[in-house]
C-alpha cells in the first residue's frame, strides 16, 4: 500500500503508464507532479516514445530529483519562433512559424537535421543513419539529466517499449530482467523516418508507438500479477469531431492511429480477468480432496484473485491545435498541457475511485472520471 500526504491511500503497486506523443508528453509531467506532491511514487513506470523519456527521467533519478529533472528537460526542449508571425494570419494556424522552424532546424537539445538523408530517398545510409534527423543531441541531454546514463533505480521498475525494424515485433525491455541504458530510451522514441533506428543486441529498433502506442499491455502480461492502481496517461483521443477539411482528415487519422485501440485492449483484458476470477471462484466449490489433485491444480492455475484499477487520464484538446500538435514545443503549449495533467491528476487523487466498491468477480476496474 502506498500512502501519500493527506488522505490518499493507494492499495497495491502503483503503476504509471505513459503513452507516446511528442510535445503532448508535457501532460504526463503534470500528472507525475500531482502524484509526487501527494507523496505517491510509482513502483513501476512503463513508457513508449516521449513516454519512455519521461519514464526514464522518473525511474532513473532519486525521488527528490525527479520532478526537477523532468522540469529541466521540458525547459530545454521549449521552442518558439521569434518575431512576428504573418503565416498565422495567412494559414489560420497559430503555431505555423514555430512548427516550420522545428522542421527546418530541429530542436537543439533534442534533434537536428541530418543532411545526408536529404540528398535523396535511395541514398544508402544504413539502418542507424537512415533518417531525416539525428538524435545525438537527445543522447547528450539525457546523459546529463540521468547521471551519465542510468535509467532505472533499484527502487523503481522501468519498462520501455520498442519495435524491431526487421521482424516488426514489439519488445518490452524491463529493468527487472536486464540493465537498461540510453539506447533503450532513444530506441523507443526513434520514430521513422524522422529519427534513425537504434541497435540493441544486434537488432535495430524503432519507436514502439508505431506498433502499440499505449503500453498498458505490459501490466496485464506481467508474471506474477499483483493488485495494482494503474494511472494510464493518454495524449491521443480515438473519438473526435467529424473531419471537414483535408487538414482535419490527416489530424483525425493520426489521433486514431496513436490512440492504439486502447479501449478495446482494456475491454479484452477485462473479459480475460473476469474469466480468471470465475475460475478462482469455481475452484473454491471443488471438494478439497479433489482440489489437491494435479489435474485440478493445473486448471486452477489459470485463475487469479488480483484486482487492477485503471485510472484513465486523457490530455484535453487545446483551442487551435491541429495535426502538428505533437511538435508544438512552444512554451504556451507545454504550459497548457502540463497544467491540464496536474489538474486532472489532482482531481483523480481527490476522488480516489479505487476505494469504491467493485464487483468481486471483476479483476480489472476502469475509472474514467471525468477529471476535467
Coordinates of C-alpha atoms in Angstrom, one line a residue:
X1 CA 0.0 0.0 0.0
X2 CA 1.2 3.5 -0.8
X3 CA 0.2 6.3 1.4
X4 CA 0.7 9.9 0.3
X5 CA 0.3 13.1 2.2
X6 CA -3.2 13.9 3.4
X7 CA -5.8 11.1 2.9
X8 CA -4.6 9.5 -0.4
X9 CA -4.2 5.7 0.1
X10 CA -3.4 3.5 -2.9
X11 CA -3.8 -0.2 -2.5
X12 CA -1.2 -2.5 -4.1
X13 CA 1.5 -1.4 -6.5
X14 CA 1.4 2.0 -8.2
X15 CA 1.9 1.8 -12.0
X16 CA 2.3 4.8 -14.3
X17 CA 1.8 4.1 -18.0
X18 CA 2.9 6.8 -20.4
X19 CA 1.8 6.9 -24.0
X20 CA 3.9 8.3 -26.9
X21 CA 3.0 11.7 -28.4
X22 CA 6.0 14.1 -28.7
X23 CA 5.2 17.5 -27.3
X24 CA 2.0 16.2 -25.8
X25 CA 4.1 14.5 -23.2
X26 CA 4.1 17.7 -21.2
X27 CA 0.7 16.5 -19.9
X28 CA 2.4 13.5 -18.3
X29 CA 4.7 15.8 -16.4
X30 CA 1.7 17.4 -14.8
X31 CA 0.3 14.0 -13.9
X32 CA 3.6 13.0 -12.2
X33 CA 3.8 16.3 -10.4
X34 CA 0.4 15.7 -8.8
X35 CA 1.4 12.2 -7.7
X36 CA 4.7 13.5 -6.4
X37 CA 3.1 16.3 -4.4
X38 CA 0.7 13.7 -2.9
X39 CA 3.7 11.6 -1.7
X40 CA 2.9 8.9 -4.2
X41 CA 5.8 7.5 -6.2
X42 CA 5.3 4.8 -8.8
X43 CA 6.6 1.3 -8.2
X44 CA 6.7 0.7 -11.9
X45 CA 6.8 3.1 -14.8
X46 CA 6.1 2.0 -18.4
X47 CA 6.6 4.2 -21.4
X48 CA 6.8 4.4 -25.1
X49 CA 8.4 7.2 -27.2
X50 CA 8.2 10.5 -25.3
X51 CA 6.6 8.4 -22.5
X52 CA 9.8 6.4 -22.3
X53 CA 11.8 9.6 -22.0
X54 CA 9.6 10.9 -19.1
X55 CA 9.6 7.4 -17.6
X56 CA 13.4 7.2 -17.6
X57 CA 13.7 10.7 -16.0
X58 CA 11.3 9.4 -13.2
X59 CA 12.7 5.9 -12.7
X60 CA 16.3 6.9 -13.3
X61 CA 16.6 9.6 -10.7
X62 CA 16.3 9.7 -6.9
X63 CA 12.8 10.7 -5.7
X64 CA 13.9 14.2 -4.6
X65 CA 15.4 14.9 -8.0
X66 CA 12.7 13.5 -10.3
X67 CA 10.4 16.5 -10.8
X68 CA 13.3 18.9 -11.1
X69 CA 14.9 16.7 -13.9
X70 CA 11.6 16.5 -15.7
X71 CA 11.1 20.2 -15.5
X72 CA 14.6 20.8 -16.7
X73 CA 14.2 18.5 -19.8
X74 CA 11.0 20.3 -20.8
X75 CA 12.5 23.7 -20.3
X76 CA 15.3 22.7 -22.6
X77 CA 13.0 21.5 -25.4
X78 CA 10.9 24.6 -25.4
X79 CA 11.0 26.1 -28.8
X80 CA 9.3 29.2 -30.2
X81 CA 9.7 31.3 -33.3
X82 CA 10.9 34.8 -32.6
X83 CA 9.3 37.9 -34.0
X84 CA 6.0 38.5 -35.9
X85 CA 4.1 35.5 -37.4
X86 CA 2.4 36.6 -40.6
X87 CA 2.0 33.0 -41.6
X88 CA -0.6 32.5 -38.8
X89 CA -2.9 35.1 -40.4
X90 CA -2.5 33.5 -43.9
X91 CA -3.0 29.9 -42.8
X92 CA -5.2 30.2 -39.7
X93 CA -2.6 28.0 -37.8
X94 CA -1.3 29.9 -34.8
X95 CA 2.0 27.9 -34.4
X96 CA 2.8 27.5 -38.1
X97 CA 6.1 29.6 -37.9
X98 CA 7.3 27.6 -34.9
X99 CA 6.4 24.3 -36.5
X100 CA 8.2 25.3 -39.7
X101 CA 11.3 26.3 -37.7
X102 CA 11.2 22.9 -36.0
X103 CA 11.0 21.1 -39.3
X104 CA 13.8 23.1 -40.8
X105 CA 16.2 23.4 -37.8
X106 CA 15.1 20.8 -35.3
X107 CA 15.3 21.4 -31.6
X108 CA 19.0 21.9 -30.5
X109 CA 19.0 19.7 -27.4
X110 CA 16.6 17.1 -28.9
X111 CA 17.2 16.5 -32.6
X112 CA 18.9 18.3 -35.5
X113 CA 18.7 17.8 -39.3
X114 CA 20.9 15.0 -40.8
X115 CA 21.9 16.4 -44.2
X116 CA 22.8 13.1 -46.0
X117 CA 19.2 11.9 -45.7
X118 CA 18.0 14.9 -47.6
X119 CA 20.1 14.1 -50.7
X120 CA 17.6 11.5 -51.9
X121 CA 15.4 8.7 -50.7
X122 CA 17.6 6.0 -52.3
X123 CA 20.9 7.1 -50.7
X124 CA 22.3 4.0 -48.8
X125 CA 22.8 5.2 -45.2
X126 CA 22.3 2.1 -43.1
X127 CA 19.5 1.5 -40.5
X128 CA 21.2 3.6 -37.8
X129 CA 21.5 6.7 -40.1
X130 CA 18.5 6.4 -42.4
X131 CA 16.5 9.3 -41.0
X132 CA 16.0 13.0 -41.6
X133 CA 17.2 14.0 -38.2
X134 CA 19.9 12.9 -35.7
X135 CA 19.0 12.2 -32.1
X136 CA 22.6 12.7 -30.9
X137 CA 21.5 15.9 -29.0
X138 CA 18.9 13.9 -27.1
X139 CA 21.5 11.4 -26.0
X140 CA 23.7 14.2 -24.6
X141 CA 20.7 15.8 -22.9
X142 CA 19.5 12.6 -21.3
X143 CA 23.1 11.6 -20.2
X144 CA 23.2 15.0 -18.4
X145 CA 19.9 14.5 -16.7
X146 CA 20.3 10.9 -15.8
X147 CA 23.6 11.0 -14.1
X148 CA 25.6 9.6 -17.0
X149 CA 23.1 7.2 -18.4
X150 CA 21.4 5.4 -15.5
X151 CA 17.8 4.9 -16.5
X152 CA 16.4 2.9 -13.6
X153 CA 17.0 2.9 -9.8
X154 CA 16.6 -0.3 -7.7
X155 CA 13.5 1.2 -6.1
X156 CA 11.5 1.8 -9.3
X157 CA 10.9 -0.7 -12.1
X158 CA 11.1 0.6 -15.6
X159 CA 9.7 -0.9 -18.8
X160 CA 10.3 0.6 -22.2
X161 CA 8.6 -0.4 -25.5
X162 CA 10.3 -0.5 -28.9
X163 CA 9.7 -2.4 -32.1
X164 CA 12.2 -4.4 -34.2
X165 CA 12.8 -2.7 -37.6
X166 CA 13.4 -6.2 -39.0
X167 CA 10.8 -8.5 -37.5
X168 CA 8.2 -5.9 -36.8
X169 CA 7.7 -7.5 -33.3
X170 CA 7.1 -5.3 -30.2
X171 CA 9.5 -5.8 -27.3
X172 CA 9.3 -4.5 -23.8
X173 CA 12.7 -4.0 -22.2
X174 CA 12.3 -4.4 -18.5
X175 CA 14.8 -3.3 -15.8
X176 CA 13.7 -6.3 -13.7
X177 CA 15.2 -8.6 -16.3
X178 CA 18.1 -6.7 -17.7
X179 CA 20.1 -3.5 -17.4
X180 CA 18.6 -0.6 -19.3
X181 CA 20.5 2.3 -20.8
X182 CA 20.2 5.3 -23.0
X183 CA 20.0 3.2 -26.1
X184 CA 16.7 1.7 -24.9
X185 CA 15.1 5.1 -24.2
X186 CA 16.2 6.6 -27.5
X187 CA 15.1 3.5 -29.5
X188 CA 11.7 3.8 -28.0
X189 CA 11.4 7.3 -29.4
X190 CA 13.0 6.6 -32.8
X191 CA 10.0 7.4 -34.9
X192 CA 10.8 6.7 -38.6
X193 CA 11.5 8.3 -41.0
X194 CA 12.3 11.3 -38.8
X195 CA 14.7 9.5 -36.4
X196 CA 17.1 6.6 -37.0
X197 CA 16.8 3.1 -35.6
X198 CA 18.9 2.3 -32.5
X199 CA 20.7 -1.1 -32.4
X200 CA 20.3 -3.1 -29.3
X201 CA 21.8 -6.6 -29.1
X202 CA 22.4 -6.6 -32.8
X203 CA 18.8 -5.7 -33.7
X204 CA 17.7 -2.3 -35.0
X205 CA 14.7 -0.8 -33.0
X206 CA 12.3 1.9 -33.8
X207 CA 9.6 3.8 -31.8
X208 CA 7.3 1.4 -30.1
X209 CA 4.4 3.7 -30.9
X210 CA 4.2 2.5 -34.5
X211 CA 3.2 -0.9 -33.2
X212 CA 1.5 -0.2 -29.8
X213 CA 1.5 3.4 -28.6
X214 CA -0.3 2.6 -25.3
X215 CA 2.0 0.1 -23.4
X216 CA -0.6 -0.9 -20.8
X217 CA -0.5 -4.5 -22.1
X218 CA 2.8 -4.9 -20.3
X219 CA 1.0 -4.8 -16.9
X220 CA -1.6 -7.3 -17.9
X221 CA 1.0 -9.8 -19.2
X222 CA 3.2 -9.5 -16.1
X223 CA 4.1 -12.5 -14.0
X224 CA 3.2 -12.8 -11.3
X225 CA 0.2 -10.4 -11.4
X226 CA -0.3 -8.1 -8.5
X227 CA -3.0 -5.9 -7.1
X228 CA -2.4 -2.5 -8.8
X229 CA -3.6 1.0 -9.3
X230 CA -2.6 1.9 -12.8
X231 CA -2.5 5.6 -13.9
X232 CA -2.9 5.3 -17.7
X233 CA -1.9 8.6 -19.2
X234 CA -3.2 9.2 -22.7
X235 CA -2.5 12.0 -25.1
X236 CA -4.4 10.8 -28.1
X237 CA -8.2 10.5 -28.3
X238 CA -9.7 8.0 -30.7
X239 CA -13.1 9.8 -30.6
X240 CA -13.4 13.2 -32.1
X241 CA -15.4 15.5 -34.3
X242 CA -16.2 14.6 -37.9
X243 CA -13.5 16.0 -40.1
X244 CA -14.5 18.7 -42.6
X245 CA -11.2 19.5 -44.4
X246 CA -8.2 17.6 -45.6
X247 CA -6.2 19.0 -42.7
X248 CA -8.9 17.7 -40.4
X249 CA -8.7 14.3 -42.0
X250 CA -5.0 13.8 -41.5
X251 CA -5.3 15.0 -37.9
X252 CA -8.1 12.5 -37.2
X253 CA -6.1 9.8 -38.8
X254 CA -3.1 10.5 -36.5
X255 CA -5.4 10.6 -33.4
X256 CA -7.0 7.2 -34.3
X257 CA -3.6 5.6 -35.1
X258 CA -1.8 6.6 -32.0
X259 CA -4.7 6.0 -29.6
X260 CA -3.7 2.4 -30.4
X261 CA -7.1 0.8 -29.7
X262 CA -6.5 1.4 -26.0
X263 CA -10.2 1.0 -25.0
X264 CA -10.6 -2.3 -26.9
X265 CA -7.4 -3.7 -25.4
X266 CA -8.6 -2.9 -21.9
X267 CA -12.1 -4.3 -22.6
X268 CA -10.5 -7.5 -23.8
X269 CA -8.4 -7.7 -20.6
X270 CA -11.5 -7.1 -18.5
X271 CA -13.0 -10.2 -20.2
X272 CA -9.9 -12.3 -19.5
X273 CA -9.6 -11.2 -15.9
X274 CA -13.3 -11.9 -15.4
X275 CA -12.8 -15.5 -16.6
X276 CA -9.8 -15.8 -14.2
X277 CA -12.0 -14.7 -11.3
X278 CA -14.6 -17.2 -12.4
X279 CA -12.0 -20.0 -12.4
X280 CA -10.9 -19.0 -8.9
X281 CA -14.5 -19.0 -7.7
X282 CA -15.2 -22.4 -9.2
X283 CA -12.0 -23.8 -7.6
X284 CA -13.4 -22.9 -4.2
X285 CA -16.5 -25.0 -4.9
X286 CA -14.5 -28.2 -5.5
X287 CA -14.1 -30.5 -2.6
X288 CA -10.6 -30.3 -1.0
X289 CA -9.8 -33.9 -1.8
X290 CA -10.2 -33.2 -5.5
X291 CA -8.7 -29.7 -5.3
X292 CA -5.4 -31.1 -4.3
X293 CA -5.1 -33.4 -7.3
X294 CA -2.5 -32.4 -10.0
X295 CA -5.2 -32.1 -12.7
X296 CA -7.3 -29.7 -10.7
X297 CA -4.3 -27.7 -9.6
X298 CA -3.1 -27.2 -13.2
X299 CA -6.6 -26.0 -14.2
X300 CA -6.9 -23.7 -11.2
X301 CA -3.6 -22.1 -12.0
X302 CA -5.4 -20.2 -14.8
X303 CA -7.4 -18.4 -12.1
X304 CA -6.4 -15.1 -10.4
X305 CA -7.6 -13.1 -7.5
X306 CA -5.8 -9.8 -8.2
X307 CA -7.6 -6.5 -8.7
X308 CA -6.3 -3.9 -11.1
X309 CA -7.8 -0.4 -11.0
X310 CA -7.1 1.6 -14.1
X311 CA -7.4 5.4 -13.7
X312 CA -7.5 6.9 -17.2
X313 CA -6.2 10.4 -17.6
X314 CA -6.6 12.0 -21.1
X315 CA -5.0 15.1 -22.4
X316 CA -7.6 17.7 -23.5
X317 CA -7.8 19.2 -26.9
X318 CA -6.4 22.8 -26.9
X319 CA -8.0 25.5 -28.8
X320 CA -6.3 25.9 -32.2
X321 CA -4.3 22.6 -32.0
X322 CA -4.0 20.7 -35.2
X323 CA -2.3 17.8 -37.0
X324 CA 1.1 19.1 -35.9
X325 CA 0.3 19.4 -32.2
X326 CA 2.8 16.7 -31.3
X327 CA 5.6 19.1 -32.4
X328 CA 4.1 22.1 -30.6
X329 CA 7.0 22.7 -28.2
X330 CA 6.0 26.3 -27.7
X331 CA 6.2 27.5 -24.1
X332 CA 2.5 28.2 -24.2
X333 CA 1.6 24.7 -25.5
X334 CA 3.9 23.0 -23.0
X335 CA 2.4 25.0 -20.1
X336 CA -1.2 24.4 -21.1
X337 CA -0.8 20.6 -21.3
X338 CA 1.4 20.5 -18.1
X339 CA -1.3 22.3 -16.2
X340 CA -4.0 20.2 -17.5
X341 CA -2.2 17.0 -16.4
X342 CA -1.6 18.4 -13.0
X343 CA -5.3 19.5 -12.6
X344 CA -6.7 16.2 -13.9
X345 CA -4.4 14.0 -11.7
X346 CA -5.2 16.1 -8.6
X347 CA -8.9 15.6 -9.1
X348 CA -8.4 11.9 -9.7
X349 CA -6.4 11.6 -6.5
X350 CA -9.0 13.5 -4.6
X351 CA -11.8 11.2 -5.9
X352 CA -9.7 8.1 -5.1
X353 CA -12.1 5.9 -7.2
X354 CA -10.3 2.7 -6.3
X355 CA -11.9 3.0 -2.8
X356 CA -15.4 2.4 -4.3
X357 CA -17.0 -1.0 -4.0
X358 CA -16.3 -3.1 -7.1
X359 CA -17.9 -6.3 -8.3
X360 CA -16.0 -9.1 -6.6
X361 CA -16.0 -11.1 -9.9
X362 CA -14.3 -8.3 -11.8
X363 CA -10.5 -8.2 -11.9
X364 CA -10.0 -5.1 -14.0
X365 CA -11.9 -2.0 -12.9
X366 CA -11.8 1.1 -15.2
X367 CA -12.2 4.7 -13.8
X368 CA -12.7 7.4 -16.5
X369 CA -13.6 10.4 -14.4
X370 CA -14.4 13.0 -15.5
X371 CA -11.3 14.7 -14.0
X372 CA -11.6 17.9 -16.1

